[in-house]
mmCIF file of C-alpha atoms in Angstrom:
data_model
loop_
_atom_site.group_PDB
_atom_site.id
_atom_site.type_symbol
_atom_site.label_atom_id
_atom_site.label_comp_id
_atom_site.label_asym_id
_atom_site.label_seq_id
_atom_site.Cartn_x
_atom_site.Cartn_y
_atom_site.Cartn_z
ATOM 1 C CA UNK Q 3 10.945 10.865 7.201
ATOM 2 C CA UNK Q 4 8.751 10.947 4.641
ATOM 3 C CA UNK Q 5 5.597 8.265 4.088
ATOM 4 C CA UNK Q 6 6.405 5.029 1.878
ATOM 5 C CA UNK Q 7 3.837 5.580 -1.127
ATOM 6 C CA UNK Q 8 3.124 2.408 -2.854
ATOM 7 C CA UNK Q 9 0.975 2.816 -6.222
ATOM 8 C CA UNK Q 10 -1.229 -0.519 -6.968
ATOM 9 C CA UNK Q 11 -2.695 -1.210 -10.928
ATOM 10 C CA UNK Q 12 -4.190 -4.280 -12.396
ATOM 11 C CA UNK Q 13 -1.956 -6.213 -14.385
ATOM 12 C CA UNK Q 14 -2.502 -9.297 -16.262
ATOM 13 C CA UNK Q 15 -4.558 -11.308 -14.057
ATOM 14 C CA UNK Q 16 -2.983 -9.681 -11.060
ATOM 15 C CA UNK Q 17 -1.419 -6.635 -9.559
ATOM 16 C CA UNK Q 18 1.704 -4.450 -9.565
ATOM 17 C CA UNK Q 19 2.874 -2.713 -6.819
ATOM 18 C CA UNK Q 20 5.528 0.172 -7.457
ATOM 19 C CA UNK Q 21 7.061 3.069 -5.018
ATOM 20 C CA UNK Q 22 10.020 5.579 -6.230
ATOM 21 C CA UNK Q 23 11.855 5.753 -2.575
ATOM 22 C CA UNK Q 24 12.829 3.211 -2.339
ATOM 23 C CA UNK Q 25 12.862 1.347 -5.719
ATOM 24 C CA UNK Q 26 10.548 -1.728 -5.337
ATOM 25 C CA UNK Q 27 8.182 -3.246 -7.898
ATOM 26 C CA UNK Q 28 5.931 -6.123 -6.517
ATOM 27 C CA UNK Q 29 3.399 -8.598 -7.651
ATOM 28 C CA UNK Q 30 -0.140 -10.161 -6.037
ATOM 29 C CA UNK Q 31 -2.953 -11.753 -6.824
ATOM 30 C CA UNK Q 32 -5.219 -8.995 -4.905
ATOM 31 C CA UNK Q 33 -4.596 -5.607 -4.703
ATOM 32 C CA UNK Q 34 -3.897 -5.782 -1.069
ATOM 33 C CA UNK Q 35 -1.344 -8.851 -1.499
ATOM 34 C CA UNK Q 36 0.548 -6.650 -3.609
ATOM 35 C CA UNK Q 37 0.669 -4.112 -1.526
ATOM 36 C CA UNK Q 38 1.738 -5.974 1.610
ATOM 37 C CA UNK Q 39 4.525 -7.299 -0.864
ATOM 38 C CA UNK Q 40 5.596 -3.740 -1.333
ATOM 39 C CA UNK Q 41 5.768 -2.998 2.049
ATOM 40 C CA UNK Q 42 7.826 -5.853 3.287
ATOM 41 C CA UNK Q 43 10.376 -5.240 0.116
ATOM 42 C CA UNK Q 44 10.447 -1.651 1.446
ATOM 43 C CA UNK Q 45 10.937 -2.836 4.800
ATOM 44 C CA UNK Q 46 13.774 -5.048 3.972
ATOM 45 C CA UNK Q 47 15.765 -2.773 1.703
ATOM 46 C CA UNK Q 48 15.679 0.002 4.733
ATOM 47 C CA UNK Q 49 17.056 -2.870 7.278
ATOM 48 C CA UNK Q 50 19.418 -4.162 4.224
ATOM 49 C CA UNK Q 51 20.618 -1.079 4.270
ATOM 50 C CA UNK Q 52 20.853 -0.097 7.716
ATOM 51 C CA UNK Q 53 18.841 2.836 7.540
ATOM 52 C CA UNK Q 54 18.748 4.118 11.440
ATOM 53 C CA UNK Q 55 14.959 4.750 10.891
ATOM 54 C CA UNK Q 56 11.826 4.213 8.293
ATOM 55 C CA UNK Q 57 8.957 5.719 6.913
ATOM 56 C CA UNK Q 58 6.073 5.840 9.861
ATOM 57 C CA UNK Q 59 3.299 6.062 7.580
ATOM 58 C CA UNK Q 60 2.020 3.904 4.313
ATOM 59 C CA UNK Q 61 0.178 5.090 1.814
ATOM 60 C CA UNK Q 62 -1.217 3.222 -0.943
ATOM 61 C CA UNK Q 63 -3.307 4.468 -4.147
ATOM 62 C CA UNK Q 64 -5.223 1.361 -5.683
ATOM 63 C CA UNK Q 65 -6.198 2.529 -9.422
ATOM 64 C CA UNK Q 66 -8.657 0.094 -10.838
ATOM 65 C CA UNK Q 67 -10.363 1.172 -14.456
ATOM 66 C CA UNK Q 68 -13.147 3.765 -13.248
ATOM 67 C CA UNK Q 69 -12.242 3.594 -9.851
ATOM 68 C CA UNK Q 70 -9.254 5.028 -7.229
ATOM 69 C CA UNK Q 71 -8.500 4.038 -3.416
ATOM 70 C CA UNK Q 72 -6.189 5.789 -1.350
ATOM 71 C CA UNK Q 73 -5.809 4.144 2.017
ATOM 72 C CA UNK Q 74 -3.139 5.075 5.044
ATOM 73 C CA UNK Q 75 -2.128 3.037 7.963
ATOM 74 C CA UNK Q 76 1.423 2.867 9.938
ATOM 75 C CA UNK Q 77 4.185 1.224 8.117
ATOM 76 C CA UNK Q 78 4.783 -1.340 11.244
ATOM 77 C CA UNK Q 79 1.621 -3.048 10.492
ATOM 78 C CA UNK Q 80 0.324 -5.797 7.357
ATOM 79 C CA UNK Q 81 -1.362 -4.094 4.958
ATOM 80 C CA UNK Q 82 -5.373 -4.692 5.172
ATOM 81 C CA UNK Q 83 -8.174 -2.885 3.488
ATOM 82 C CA UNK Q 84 -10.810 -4.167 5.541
ATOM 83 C CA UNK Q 85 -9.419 -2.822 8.773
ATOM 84 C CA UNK Q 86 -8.779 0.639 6.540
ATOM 85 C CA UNK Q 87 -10.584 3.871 8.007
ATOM 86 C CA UNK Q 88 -11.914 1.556 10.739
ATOM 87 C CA UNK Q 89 -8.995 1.219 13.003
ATOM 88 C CA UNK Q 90 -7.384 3.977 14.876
ATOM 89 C CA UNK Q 91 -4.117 5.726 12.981
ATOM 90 C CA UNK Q 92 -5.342 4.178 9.670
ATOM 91 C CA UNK Q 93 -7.651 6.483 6.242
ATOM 92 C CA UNK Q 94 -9.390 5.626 3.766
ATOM 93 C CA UNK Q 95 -10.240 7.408 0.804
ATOM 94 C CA UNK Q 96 -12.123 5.506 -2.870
ATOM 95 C CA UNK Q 97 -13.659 7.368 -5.357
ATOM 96 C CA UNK Q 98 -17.092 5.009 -4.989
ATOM 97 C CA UNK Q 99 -17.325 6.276 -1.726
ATOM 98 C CA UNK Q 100 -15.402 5.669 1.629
ATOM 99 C CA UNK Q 101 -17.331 2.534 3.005
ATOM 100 C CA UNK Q 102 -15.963 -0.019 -0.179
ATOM 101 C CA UNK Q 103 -12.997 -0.750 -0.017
ATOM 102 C CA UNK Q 104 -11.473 -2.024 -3.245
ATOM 103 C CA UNK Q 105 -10.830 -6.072 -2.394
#
């Protein structure tokens, strides 16, 4: 199956989550809160729907003005940036370089 790919951008005085497959839009005050809301909306449509399986991987691209993330971790696990590119089976990819994670 393919990866669950959750796109984050500031809005208002928080963020927007979105992915295409499935549908889900979701809101945070952080970038990673609204991330972690996208994944457990994901999450629940696929067991709302009895899907026999799920996506193994999440990706997430974090666009701030100036500045992109990318960061990949498995799907069965919360959604943190700080343990991104530190912990085994998880990337991490920003356009100010690798070792700041957007927060």
């Amino acid at each position: 199956m393919n990866p669950l790919r959750i796109h984050v951008v500031p809005l208002g005085r928080g963020y927007l989550a979105e992915s295409d497959a499935p549908v889900v839009t979701a809101m945070g005050s952080s970038a990673e809160e609204a991330a972690e809301n996208g994944r457990l909306m994901a999450m629940a449509l696929f067991e709302a729907y009895g899907a026999g399986s799920h996506p193994v991987t999440l990706i997430v691209r974090i666009d701030e003005p100036g500045r992109s993330g990318i960061a990949m971790q498995p799907m069965n696990r919360p959604f943190c940036l700080a343990r991104a590119g530190k912990e085994s089976g998880t990337c991490y990819f920003d356009s100010e370089g690798n070792a700041s994670a957007i927060l």
